PDB file of C-alpha atoms and ligand atoms in Angstrom:
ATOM      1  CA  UNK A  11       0.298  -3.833  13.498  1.00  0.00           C
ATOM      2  CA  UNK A  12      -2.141  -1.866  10.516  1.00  0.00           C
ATOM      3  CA  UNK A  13       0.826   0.784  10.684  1.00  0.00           C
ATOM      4  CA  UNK A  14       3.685  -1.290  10.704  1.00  0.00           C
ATOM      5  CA  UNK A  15       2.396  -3.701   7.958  1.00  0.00           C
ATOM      6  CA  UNK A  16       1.397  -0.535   5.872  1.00  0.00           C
ATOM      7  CA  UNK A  17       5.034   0.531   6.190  1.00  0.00           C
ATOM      8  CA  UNK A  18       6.657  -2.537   5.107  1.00  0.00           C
ATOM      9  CA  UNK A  19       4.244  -3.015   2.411  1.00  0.00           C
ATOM     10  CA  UNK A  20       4.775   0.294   1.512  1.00  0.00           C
ATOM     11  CA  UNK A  21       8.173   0.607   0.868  1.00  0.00           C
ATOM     12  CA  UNK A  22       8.063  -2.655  -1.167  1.00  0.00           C
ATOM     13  CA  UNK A  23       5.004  -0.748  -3.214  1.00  0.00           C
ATOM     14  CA  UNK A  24       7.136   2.029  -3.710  1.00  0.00           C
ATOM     15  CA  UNK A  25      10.227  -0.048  -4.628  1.00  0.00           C
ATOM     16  CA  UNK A  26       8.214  -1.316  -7.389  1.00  0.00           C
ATOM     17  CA  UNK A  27       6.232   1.073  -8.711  1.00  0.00           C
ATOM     18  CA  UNK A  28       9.202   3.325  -8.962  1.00  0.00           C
ATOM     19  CA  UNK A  29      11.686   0.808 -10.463  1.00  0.00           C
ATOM     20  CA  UNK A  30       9.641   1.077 -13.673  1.00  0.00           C
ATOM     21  CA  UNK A  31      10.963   4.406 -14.086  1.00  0.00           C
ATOM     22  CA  UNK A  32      14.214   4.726 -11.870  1.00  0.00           C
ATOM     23  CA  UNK A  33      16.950   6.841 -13.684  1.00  0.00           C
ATOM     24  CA  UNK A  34      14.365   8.131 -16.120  1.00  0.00           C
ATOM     25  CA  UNK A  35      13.674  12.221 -16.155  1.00  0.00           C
ATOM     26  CA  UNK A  36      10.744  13.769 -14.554  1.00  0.00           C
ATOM     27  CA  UNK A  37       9.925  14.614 -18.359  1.00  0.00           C
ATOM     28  CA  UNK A  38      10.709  11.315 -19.986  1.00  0.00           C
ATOM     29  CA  UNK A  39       8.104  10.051 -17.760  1.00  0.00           C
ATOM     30  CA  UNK A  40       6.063  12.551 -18.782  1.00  0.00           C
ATOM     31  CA  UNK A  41       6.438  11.733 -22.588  1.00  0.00           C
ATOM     32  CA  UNK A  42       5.942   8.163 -21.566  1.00  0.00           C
ATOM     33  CA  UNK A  43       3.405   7.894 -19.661  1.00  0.00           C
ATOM     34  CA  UNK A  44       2.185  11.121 -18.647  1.00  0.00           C
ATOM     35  CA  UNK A  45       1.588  10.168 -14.736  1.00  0.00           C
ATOM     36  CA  UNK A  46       3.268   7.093 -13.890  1.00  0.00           C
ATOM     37  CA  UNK A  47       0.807   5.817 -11.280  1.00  0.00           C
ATOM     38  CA  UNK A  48       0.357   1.535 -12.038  1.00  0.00           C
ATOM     39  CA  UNK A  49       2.382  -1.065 -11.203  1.00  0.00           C
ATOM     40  CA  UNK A  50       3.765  -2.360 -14.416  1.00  0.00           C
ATOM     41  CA  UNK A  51       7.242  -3.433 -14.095  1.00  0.00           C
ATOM     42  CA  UNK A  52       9.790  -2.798 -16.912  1.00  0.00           C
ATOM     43  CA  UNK A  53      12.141   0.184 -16.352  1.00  0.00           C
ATOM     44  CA  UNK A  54      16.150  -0.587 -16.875  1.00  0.00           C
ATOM     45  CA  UNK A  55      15.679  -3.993 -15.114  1.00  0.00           C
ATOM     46  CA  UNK A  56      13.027  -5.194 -17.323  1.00  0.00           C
ATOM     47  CA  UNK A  57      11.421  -6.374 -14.193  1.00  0.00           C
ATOM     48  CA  UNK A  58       7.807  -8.551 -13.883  1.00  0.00           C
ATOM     49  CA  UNK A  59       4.737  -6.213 -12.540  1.00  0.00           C
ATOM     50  CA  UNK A  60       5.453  -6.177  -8.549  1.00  0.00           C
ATOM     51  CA  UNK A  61       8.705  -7.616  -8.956  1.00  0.00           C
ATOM     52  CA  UNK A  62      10.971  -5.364  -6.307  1.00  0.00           C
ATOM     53  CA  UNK A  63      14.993  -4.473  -6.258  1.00  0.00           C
ATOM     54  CA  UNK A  64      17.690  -4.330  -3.799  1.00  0.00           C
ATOM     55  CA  UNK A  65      15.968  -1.585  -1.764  1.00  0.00           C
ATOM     56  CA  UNK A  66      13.423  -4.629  -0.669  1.00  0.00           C
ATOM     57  CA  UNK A  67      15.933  -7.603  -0.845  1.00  0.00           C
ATOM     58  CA  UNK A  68      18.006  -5.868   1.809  1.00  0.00           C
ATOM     59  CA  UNK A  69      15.501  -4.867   4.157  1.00  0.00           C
ATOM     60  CA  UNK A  70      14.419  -8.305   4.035  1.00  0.00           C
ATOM     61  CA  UNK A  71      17.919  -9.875   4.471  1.00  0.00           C
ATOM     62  CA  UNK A  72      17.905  -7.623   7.467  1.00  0.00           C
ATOM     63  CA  UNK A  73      14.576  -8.502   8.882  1.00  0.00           C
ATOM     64  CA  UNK A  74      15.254 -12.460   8.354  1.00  0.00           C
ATOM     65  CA  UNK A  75      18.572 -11.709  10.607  1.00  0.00           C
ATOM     66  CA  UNK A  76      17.134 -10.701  13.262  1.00  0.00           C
ATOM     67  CA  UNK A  77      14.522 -13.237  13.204  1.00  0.00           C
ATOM     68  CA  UNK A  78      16.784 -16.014  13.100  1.00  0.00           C
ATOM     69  CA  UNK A  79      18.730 -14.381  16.133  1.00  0.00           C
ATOM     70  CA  UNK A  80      16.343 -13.787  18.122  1.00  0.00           C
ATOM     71  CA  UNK A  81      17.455 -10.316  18.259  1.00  0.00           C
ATOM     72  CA  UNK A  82      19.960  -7.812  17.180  1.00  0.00           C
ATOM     73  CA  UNK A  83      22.939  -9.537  16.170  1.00  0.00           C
ATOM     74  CA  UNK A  84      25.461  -7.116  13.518  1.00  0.00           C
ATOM     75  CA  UNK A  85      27.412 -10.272  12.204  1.00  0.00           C
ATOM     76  CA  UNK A  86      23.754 -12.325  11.256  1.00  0.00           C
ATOM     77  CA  UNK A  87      22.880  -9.148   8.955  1.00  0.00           C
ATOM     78  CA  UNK A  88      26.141  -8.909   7.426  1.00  0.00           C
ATOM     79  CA  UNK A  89      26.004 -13.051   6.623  1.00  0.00           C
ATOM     80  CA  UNK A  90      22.217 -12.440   5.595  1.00  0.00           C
ATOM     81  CA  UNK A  91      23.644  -9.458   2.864  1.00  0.00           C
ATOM     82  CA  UNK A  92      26.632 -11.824   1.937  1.00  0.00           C
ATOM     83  CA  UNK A  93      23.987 -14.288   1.185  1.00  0.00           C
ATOM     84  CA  UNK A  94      21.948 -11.960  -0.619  1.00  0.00           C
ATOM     85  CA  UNK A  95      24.756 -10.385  -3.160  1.00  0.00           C
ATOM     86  CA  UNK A  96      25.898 -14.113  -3.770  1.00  0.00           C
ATOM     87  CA  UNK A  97      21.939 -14.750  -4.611  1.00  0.00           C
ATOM     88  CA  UNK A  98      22.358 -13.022  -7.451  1.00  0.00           C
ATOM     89  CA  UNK A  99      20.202 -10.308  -7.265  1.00  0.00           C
ATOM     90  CA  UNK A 100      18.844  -7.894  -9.734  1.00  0.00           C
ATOM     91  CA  UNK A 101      20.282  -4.763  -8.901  1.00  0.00           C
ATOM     92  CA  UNK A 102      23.024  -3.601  -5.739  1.00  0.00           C
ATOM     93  CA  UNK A 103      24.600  -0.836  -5.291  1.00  0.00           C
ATOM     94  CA  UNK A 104      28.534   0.359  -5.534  1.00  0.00           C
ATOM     95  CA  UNK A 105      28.184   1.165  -2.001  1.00  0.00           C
ATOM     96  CA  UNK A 106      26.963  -1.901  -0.898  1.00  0.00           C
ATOM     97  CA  UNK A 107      29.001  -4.320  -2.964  1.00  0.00           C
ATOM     98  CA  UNK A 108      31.913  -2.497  -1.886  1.00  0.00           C
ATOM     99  CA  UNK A 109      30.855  -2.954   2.088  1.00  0.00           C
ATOM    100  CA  UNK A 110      29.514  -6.658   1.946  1.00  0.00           C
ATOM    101  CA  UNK A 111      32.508  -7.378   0.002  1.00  0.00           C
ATOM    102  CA  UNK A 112      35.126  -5.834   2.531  1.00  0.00           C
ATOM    103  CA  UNK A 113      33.222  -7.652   5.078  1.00  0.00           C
ATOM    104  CA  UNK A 114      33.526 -11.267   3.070  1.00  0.00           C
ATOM    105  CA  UNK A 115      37.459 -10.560   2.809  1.00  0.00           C
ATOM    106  CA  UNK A 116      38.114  -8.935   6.426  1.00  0.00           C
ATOM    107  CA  UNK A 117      35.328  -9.832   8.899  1.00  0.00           C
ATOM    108  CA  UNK A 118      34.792  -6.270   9.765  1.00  0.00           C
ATOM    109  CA  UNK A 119      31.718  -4.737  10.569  1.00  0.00           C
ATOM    110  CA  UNK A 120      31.954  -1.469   9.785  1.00  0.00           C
ATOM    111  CA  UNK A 121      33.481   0.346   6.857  1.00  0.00           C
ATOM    112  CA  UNK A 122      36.096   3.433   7.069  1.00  0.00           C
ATOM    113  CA  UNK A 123      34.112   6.483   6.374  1.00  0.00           C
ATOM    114  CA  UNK A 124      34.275   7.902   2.997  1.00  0.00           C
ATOM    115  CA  UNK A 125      33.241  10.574   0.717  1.00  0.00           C
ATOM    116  CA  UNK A 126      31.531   8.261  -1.729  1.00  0.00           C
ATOM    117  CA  UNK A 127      29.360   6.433   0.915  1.00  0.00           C
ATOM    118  CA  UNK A 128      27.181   9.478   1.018  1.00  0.00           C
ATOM    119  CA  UNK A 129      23.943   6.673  -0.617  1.00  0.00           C
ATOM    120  CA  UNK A 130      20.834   6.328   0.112  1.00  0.00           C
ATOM    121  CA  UNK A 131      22.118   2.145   0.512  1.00  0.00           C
ATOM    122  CA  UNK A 132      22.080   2.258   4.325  1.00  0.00           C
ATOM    123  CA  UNK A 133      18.819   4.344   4.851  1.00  0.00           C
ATOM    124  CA  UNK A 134      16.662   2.212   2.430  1.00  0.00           C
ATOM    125  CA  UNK A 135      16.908  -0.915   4.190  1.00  0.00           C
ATOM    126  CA  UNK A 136      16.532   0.457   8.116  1.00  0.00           C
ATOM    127  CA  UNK A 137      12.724  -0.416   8.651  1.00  0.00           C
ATOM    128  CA  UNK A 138      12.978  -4.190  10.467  1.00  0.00           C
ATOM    129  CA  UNK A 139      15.633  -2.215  12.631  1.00  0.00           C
ATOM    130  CA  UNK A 140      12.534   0.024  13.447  1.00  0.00           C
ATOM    131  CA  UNK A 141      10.527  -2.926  13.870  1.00  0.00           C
ATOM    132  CA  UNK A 142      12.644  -4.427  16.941  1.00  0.00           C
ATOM    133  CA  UNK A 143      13.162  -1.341  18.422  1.00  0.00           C
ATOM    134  CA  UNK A 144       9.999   0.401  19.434  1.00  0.00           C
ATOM    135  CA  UNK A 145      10.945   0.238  22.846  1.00  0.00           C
ATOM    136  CA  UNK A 146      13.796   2.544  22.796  1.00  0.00           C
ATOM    137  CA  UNK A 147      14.977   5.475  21.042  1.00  0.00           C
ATOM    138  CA  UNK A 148      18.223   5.241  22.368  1.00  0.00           C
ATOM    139  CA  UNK A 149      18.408   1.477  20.734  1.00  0.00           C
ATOM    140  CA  UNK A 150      17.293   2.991  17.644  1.00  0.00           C
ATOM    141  CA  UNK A 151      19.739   5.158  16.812  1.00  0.00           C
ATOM    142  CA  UNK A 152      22.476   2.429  17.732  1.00  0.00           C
ATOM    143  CA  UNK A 153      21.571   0.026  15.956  1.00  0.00           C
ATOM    144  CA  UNK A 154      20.445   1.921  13.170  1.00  0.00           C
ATOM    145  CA  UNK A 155      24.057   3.380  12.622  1.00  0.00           C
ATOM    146  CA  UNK A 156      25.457  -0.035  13.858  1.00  0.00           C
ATOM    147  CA  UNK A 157      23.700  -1.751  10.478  1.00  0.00           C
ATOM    148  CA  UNK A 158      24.839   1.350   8.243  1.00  0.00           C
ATOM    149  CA  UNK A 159      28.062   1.266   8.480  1.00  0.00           C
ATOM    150  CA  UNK A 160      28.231  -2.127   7.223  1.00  0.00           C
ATOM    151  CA  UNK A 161      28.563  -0.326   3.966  1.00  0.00           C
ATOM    152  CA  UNK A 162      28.083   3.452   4.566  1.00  0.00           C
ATOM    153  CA  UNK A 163      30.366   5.488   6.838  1.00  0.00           C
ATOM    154  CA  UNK A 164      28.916   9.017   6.079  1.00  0.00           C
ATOM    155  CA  UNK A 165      27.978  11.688   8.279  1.00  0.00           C
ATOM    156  CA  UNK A 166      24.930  13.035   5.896  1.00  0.00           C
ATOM    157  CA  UNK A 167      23.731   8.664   5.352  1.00  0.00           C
ATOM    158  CA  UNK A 168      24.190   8.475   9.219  1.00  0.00           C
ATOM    159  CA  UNK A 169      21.911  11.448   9.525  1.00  0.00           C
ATOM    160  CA  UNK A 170      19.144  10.541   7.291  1.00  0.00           C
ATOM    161  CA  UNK A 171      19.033   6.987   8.578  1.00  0.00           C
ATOM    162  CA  UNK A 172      18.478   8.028  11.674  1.00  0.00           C
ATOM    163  CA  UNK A 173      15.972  10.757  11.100  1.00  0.00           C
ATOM    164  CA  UNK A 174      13.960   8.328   8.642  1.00  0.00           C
ATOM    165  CA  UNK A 175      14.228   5.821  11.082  1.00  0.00           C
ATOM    166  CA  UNK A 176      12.763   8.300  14.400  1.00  0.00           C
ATOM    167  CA  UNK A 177      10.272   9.007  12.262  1.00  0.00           C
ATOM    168  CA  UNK A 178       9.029   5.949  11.325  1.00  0.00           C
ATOM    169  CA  UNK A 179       8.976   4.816  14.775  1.00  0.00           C
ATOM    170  CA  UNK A 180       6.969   7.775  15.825  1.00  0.00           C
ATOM    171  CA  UNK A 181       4.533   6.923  13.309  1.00  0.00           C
ATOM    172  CA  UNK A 182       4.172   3.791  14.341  1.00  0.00           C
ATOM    173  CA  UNK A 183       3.414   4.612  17.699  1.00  0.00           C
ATOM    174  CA  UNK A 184       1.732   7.339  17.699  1.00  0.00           C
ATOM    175  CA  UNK A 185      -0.416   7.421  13.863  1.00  0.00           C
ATOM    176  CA  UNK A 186       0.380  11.349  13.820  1.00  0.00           C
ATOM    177  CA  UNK A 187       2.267  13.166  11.335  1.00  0.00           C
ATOM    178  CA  UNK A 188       3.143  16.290  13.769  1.00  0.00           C
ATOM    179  CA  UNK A 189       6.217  14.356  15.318  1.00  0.00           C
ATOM    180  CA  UNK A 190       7.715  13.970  11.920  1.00  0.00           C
ATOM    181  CA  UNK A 191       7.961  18.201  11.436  1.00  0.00           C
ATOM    182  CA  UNK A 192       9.657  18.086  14.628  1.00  0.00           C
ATOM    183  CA  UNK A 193      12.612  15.408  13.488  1.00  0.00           C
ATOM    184  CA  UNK A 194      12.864  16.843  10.047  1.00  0.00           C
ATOM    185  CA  UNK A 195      13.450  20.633  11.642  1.00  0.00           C
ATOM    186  CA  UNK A 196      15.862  19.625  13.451  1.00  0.00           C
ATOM    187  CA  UNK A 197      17.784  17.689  11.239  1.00  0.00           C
ATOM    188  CA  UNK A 198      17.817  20.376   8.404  1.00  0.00           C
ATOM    189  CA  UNK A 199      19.023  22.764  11.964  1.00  0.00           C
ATOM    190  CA  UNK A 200      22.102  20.253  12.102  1.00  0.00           C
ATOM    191  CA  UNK A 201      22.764  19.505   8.636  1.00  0.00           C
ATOM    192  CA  UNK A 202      21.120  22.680   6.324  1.00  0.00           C
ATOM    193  CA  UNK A 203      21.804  20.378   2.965  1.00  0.00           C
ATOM    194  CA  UNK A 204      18.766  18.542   3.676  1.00  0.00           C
ATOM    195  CA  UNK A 205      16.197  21.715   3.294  1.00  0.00           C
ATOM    196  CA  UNK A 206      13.435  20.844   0.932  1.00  0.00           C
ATOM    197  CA  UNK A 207      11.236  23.559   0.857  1.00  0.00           C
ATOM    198  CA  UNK A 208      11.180  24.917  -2.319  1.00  0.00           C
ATOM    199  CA  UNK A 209      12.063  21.261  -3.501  1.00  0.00           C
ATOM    200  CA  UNK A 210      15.605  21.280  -5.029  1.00  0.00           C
ATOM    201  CA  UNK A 211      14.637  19.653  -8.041  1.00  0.00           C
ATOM    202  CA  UNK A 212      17.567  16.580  -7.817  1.00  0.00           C
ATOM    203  CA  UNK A 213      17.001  13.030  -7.494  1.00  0.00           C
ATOM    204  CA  UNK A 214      20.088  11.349  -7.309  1.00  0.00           C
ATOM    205  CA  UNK A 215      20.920   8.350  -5.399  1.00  0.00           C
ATOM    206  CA  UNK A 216      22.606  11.056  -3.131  1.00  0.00           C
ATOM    207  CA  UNK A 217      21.044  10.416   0.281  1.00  0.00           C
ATOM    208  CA  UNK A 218      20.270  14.691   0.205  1.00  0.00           C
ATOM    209  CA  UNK A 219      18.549  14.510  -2.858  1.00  0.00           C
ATOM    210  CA  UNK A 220      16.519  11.142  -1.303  1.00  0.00           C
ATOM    211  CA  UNK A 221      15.679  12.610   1.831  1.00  0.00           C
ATOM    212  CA  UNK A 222      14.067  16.064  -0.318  1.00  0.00           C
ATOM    213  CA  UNK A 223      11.983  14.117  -3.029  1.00  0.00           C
ATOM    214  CA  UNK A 224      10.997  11.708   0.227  1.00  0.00           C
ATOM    215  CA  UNK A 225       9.971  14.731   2.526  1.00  0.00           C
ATOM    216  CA  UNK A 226       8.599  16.664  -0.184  1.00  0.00           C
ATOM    217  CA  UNK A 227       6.807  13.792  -1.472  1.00  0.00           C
ATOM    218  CA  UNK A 228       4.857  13.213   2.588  1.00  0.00           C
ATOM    219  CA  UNK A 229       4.915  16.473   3.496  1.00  0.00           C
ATOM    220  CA  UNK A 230       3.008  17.690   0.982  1.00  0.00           C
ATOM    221  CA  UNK A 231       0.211  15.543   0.251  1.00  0.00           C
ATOM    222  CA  UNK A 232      -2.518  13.480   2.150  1.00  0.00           C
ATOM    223  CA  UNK A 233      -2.784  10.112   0.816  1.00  0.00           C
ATOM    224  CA  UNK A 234      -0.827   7.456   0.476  1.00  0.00           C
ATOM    225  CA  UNK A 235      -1.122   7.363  -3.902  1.00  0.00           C
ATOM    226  CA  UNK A 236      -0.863  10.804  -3.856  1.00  0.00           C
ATOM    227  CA  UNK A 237       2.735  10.781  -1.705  1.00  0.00           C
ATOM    228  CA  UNK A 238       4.459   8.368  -3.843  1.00  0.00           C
ATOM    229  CA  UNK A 239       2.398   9.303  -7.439  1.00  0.00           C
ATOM    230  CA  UNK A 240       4.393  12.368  -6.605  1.00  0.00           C
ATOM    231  CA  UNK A 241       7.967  11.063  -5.434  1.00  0.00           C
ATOM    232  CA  UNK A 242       8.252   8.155  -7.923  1.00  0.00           C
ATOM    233  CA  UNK A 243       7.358  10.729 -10.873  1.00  0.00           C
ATOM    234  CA  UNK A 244      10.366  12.949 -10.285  1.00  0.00           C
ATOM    235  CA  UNK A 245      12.596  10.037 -11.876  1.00  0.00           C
ATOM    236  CA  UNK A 246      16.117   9.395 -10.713  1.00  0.00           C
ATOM    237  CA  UNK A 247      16.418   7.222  -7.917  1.00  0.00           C
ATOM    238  CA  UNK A 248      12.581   6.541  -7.847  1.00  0.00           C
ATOM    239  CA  UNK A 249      12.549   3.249  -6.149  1.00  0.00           C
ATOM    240  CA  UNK A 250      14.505   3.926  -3.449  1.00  0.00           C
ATOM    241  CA  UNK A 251      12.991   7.540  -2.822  1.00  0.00           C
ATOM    242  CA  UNK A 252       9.679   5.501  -3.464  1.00  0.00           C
ATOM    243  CA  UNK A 253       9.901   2.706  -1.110  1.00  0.00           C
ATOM    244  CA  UNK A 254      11.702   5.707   1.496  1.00  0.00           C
ATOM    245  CA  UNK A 255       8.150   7.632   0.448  1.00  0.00           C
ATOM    246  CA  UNK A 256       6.170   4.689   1.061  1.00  0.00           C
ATOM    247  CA  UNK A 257       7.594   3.470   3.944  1.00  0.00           C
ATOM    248  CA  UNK A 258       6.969   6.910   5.455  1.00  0.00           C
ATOM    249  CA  UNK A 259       3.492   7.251   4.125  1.00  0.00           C
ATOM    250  CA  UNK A 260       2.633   3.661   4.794  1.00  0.00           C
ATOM    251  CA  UNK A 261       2.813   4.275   8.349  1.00  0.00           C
ATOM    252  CA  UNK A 262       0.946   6.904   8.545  1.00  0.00           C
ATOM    253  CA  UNK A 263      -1.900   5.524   6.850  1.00  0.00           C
ATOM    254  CA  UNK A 264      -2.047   2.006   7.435  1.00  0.00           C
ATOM    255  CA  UNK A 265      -2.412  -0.932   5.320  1.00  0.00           C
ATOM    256  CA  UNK A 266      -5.839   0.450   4.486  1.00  0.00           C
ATOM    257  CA  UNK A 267      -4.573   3.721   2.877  1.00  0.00           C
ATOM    258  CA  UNK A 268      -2.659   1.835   0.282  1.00  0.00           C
ATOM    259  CA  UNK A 269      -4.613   1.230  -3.242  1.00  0.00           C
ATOM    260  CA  UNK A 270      -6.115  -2.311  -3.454  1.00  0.00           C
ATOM    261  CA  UNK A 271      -4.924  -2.303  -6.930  1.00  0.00           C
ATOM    262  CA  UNK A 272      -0.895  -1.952  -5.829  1.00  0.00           C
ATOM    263  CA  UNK A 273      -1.574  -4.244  -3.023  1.00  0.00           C
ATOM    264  CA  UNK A 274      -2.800  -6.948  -5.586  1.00  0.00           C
ATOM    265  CA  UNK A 275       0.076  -6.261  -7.845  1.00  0.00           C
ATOM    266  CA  UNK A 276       2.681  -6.707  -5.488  1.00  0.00           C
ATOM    267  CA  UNK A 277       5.050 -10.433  -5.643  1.00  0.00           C
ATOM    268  CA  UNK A 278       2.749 -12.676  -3.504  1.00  0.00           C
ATOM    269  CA  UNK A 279       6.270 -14.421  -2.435  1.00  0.00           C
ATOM    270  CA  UNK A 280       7.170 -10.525  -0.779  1.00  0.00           C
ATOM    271  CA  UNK A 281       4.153  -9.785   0.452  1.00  0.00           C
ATOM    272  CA  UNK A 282       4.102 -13.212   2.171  1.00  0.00           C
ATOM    273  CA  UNK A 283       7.796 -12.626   3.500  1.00  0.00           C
ATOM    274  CA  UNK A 284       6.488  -8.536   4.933  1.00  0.00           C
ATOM    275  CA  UNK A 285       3.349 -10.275   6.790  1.00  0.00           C
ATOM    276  CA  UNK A 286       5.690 -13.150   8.202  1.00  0.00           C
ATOM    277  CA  UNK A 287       8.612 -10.946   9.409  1.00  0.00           C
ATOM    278  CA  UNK A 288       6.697  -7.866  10.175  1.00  0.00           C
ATOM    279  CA  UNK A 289       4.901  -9.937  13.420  1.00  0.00           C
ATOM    280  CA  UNK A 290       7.872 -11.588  14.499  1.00  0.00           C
ATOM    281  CA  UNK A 291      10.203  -8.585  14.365  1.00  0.00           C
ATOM    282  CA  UNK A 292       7.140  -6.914  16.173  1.00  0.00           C
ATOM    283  CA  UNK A 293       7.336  -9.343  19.036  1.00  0.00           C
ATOM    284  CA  UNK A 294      10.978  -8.528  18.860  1.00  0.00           C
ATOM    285  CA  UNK A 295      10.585  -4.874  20.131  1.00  0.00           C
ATOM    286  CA  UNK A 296       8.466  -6.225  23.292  1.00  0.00           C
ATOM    287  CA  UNK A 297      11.415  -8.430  24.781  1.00  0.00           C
TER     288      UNK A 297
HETATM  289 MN1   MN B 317      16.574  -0.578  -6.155  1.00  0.00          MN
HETATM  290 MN1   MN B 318      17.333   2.767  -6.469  1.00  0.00          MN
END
């Protein structure tokens, strides 16, 4: 429960504190604020402090889904993302309007695959999936896939969501790091694009340059602040990579490993929501 709530937590700390600089340059946040380590809002959204973005919307959409159904049901999280877009929200992606509007017009649930669906949409808002499916690895992977291709159809998405999501599960039942080498090896073995060490240097919203700044970001470091301090700083797609980071880190360390002073910063009305859905999609996983 520590681990799980850490994780969700996380990745909405990392959503925000990395939305205050998202699409910035590692040196422009430099210039600005030398390290970018508080939770102050701003950035291209002119966001409140501990407001979050799309990366924590969806995840939420998803989790709420699944709560309401009692279980996995594909058509409940496309409905909850329809309802979400048409919320008006601050901030979606081209990838996911694109695959929440095919699904408003034809009903389907999965979207042709295509070059430009190669996002880090689908990977950023896995974690309830995680949630209700510590039981099974096999269910994992499904269902992790199943919700991706709601908007991304991508071999190198696919893989990442996947690996993020084995790991994540891993660290929540086991609290040790040494499982996460393991899935990260082999993924780079299957897909070589994904190698991180020396760190590439990009940060799109290219779900390669996520997954490097992400595994960089965990893999080298051993604290929560110090994991995403690192990630969020190296600009670009900072709140995704940081809520990725955090989500990561967050279950490794527990809610106790993340700064009091995020945790206080953070939208009460979110952190509410993560406590709320992260025991119910909890008791999910033990049916
Ligand atoms: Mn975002
Ligand atoms: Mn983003």
């Amino acid at each position: 429960m520590d681990r799980a709530l850490g994780s969700f937590l996380g990745l909405a700390i990392g959503d925000a504190l990395g939305a205050t600089v998202e699409f910035m340059t590692a040196r422009e946040i430099a210039a600005q604020y030398q390290v970018h380590q508080e939770i102050i809002g701003g950035g291209w959204l002119r966001l409140k402090p501990g407001r979050v973005t799309d990366d924590t919307a969806m995840a939420l959409a998803l989790g709420s889904a699944l709560i309401a159904s009692d279980g996995w049901n594909l058509r409940a999280i496309a409905d909850a993302f329809v309802k979400w877009m048409r919320g008006n929200p601050v901030d979606i992606g081209n990838a996911c309007r694109r695959g929440i509007s095919n699904y408003i017009s034809t009903g389907g649930l999965s979207v042709p695959p295509a070059e430009e669906n190669g996002g880090n949409g689908a990977a950023m808002r896995n974690l309830p999936t995680v949630f209700a499916s510590l039981a099974s690895d096999e269910l994992l992977v499904r269902r992790s896939l199943e919700q991706a291709h709601l908007t991304h159809n991508h071999p190198q998405s696919d893989a990442a969501t996947v690996a993020l999501a084995r790991m994540t599960r891993r660290l929540l039942l086991d609290g040790e790091r040494a499982a996460c080498n393991q899935i990260a090896d082999s993924l780079i073995a299957r897909q070589p694009a994904f190698a991180f060490k020396p760190w590439p240097g990009q940060t799109s919203g290219y779900i390669v340059h996520t997954v490097q700044t992400v595994f960089d970001g965990f893999f080298s470091t051993g604290s929560f602040e110090d994991c995403l301090v690192r990630v969020v700083n190296r600009g670009g797609d900072a709140d995704t990579a940081g809520a990725l980071a955090g989500q990561l880190a967050g279950a490794l360390y527990g809610v106790q490993g993340i700064p009091a002073r995020w945790l206080k910063k953070l939208d009460p009305k979110v952190t509410t929501a993560i406590y709320l859905q992260t025991q119910k999609l909890l008791n999910l996983s033990e049916q």
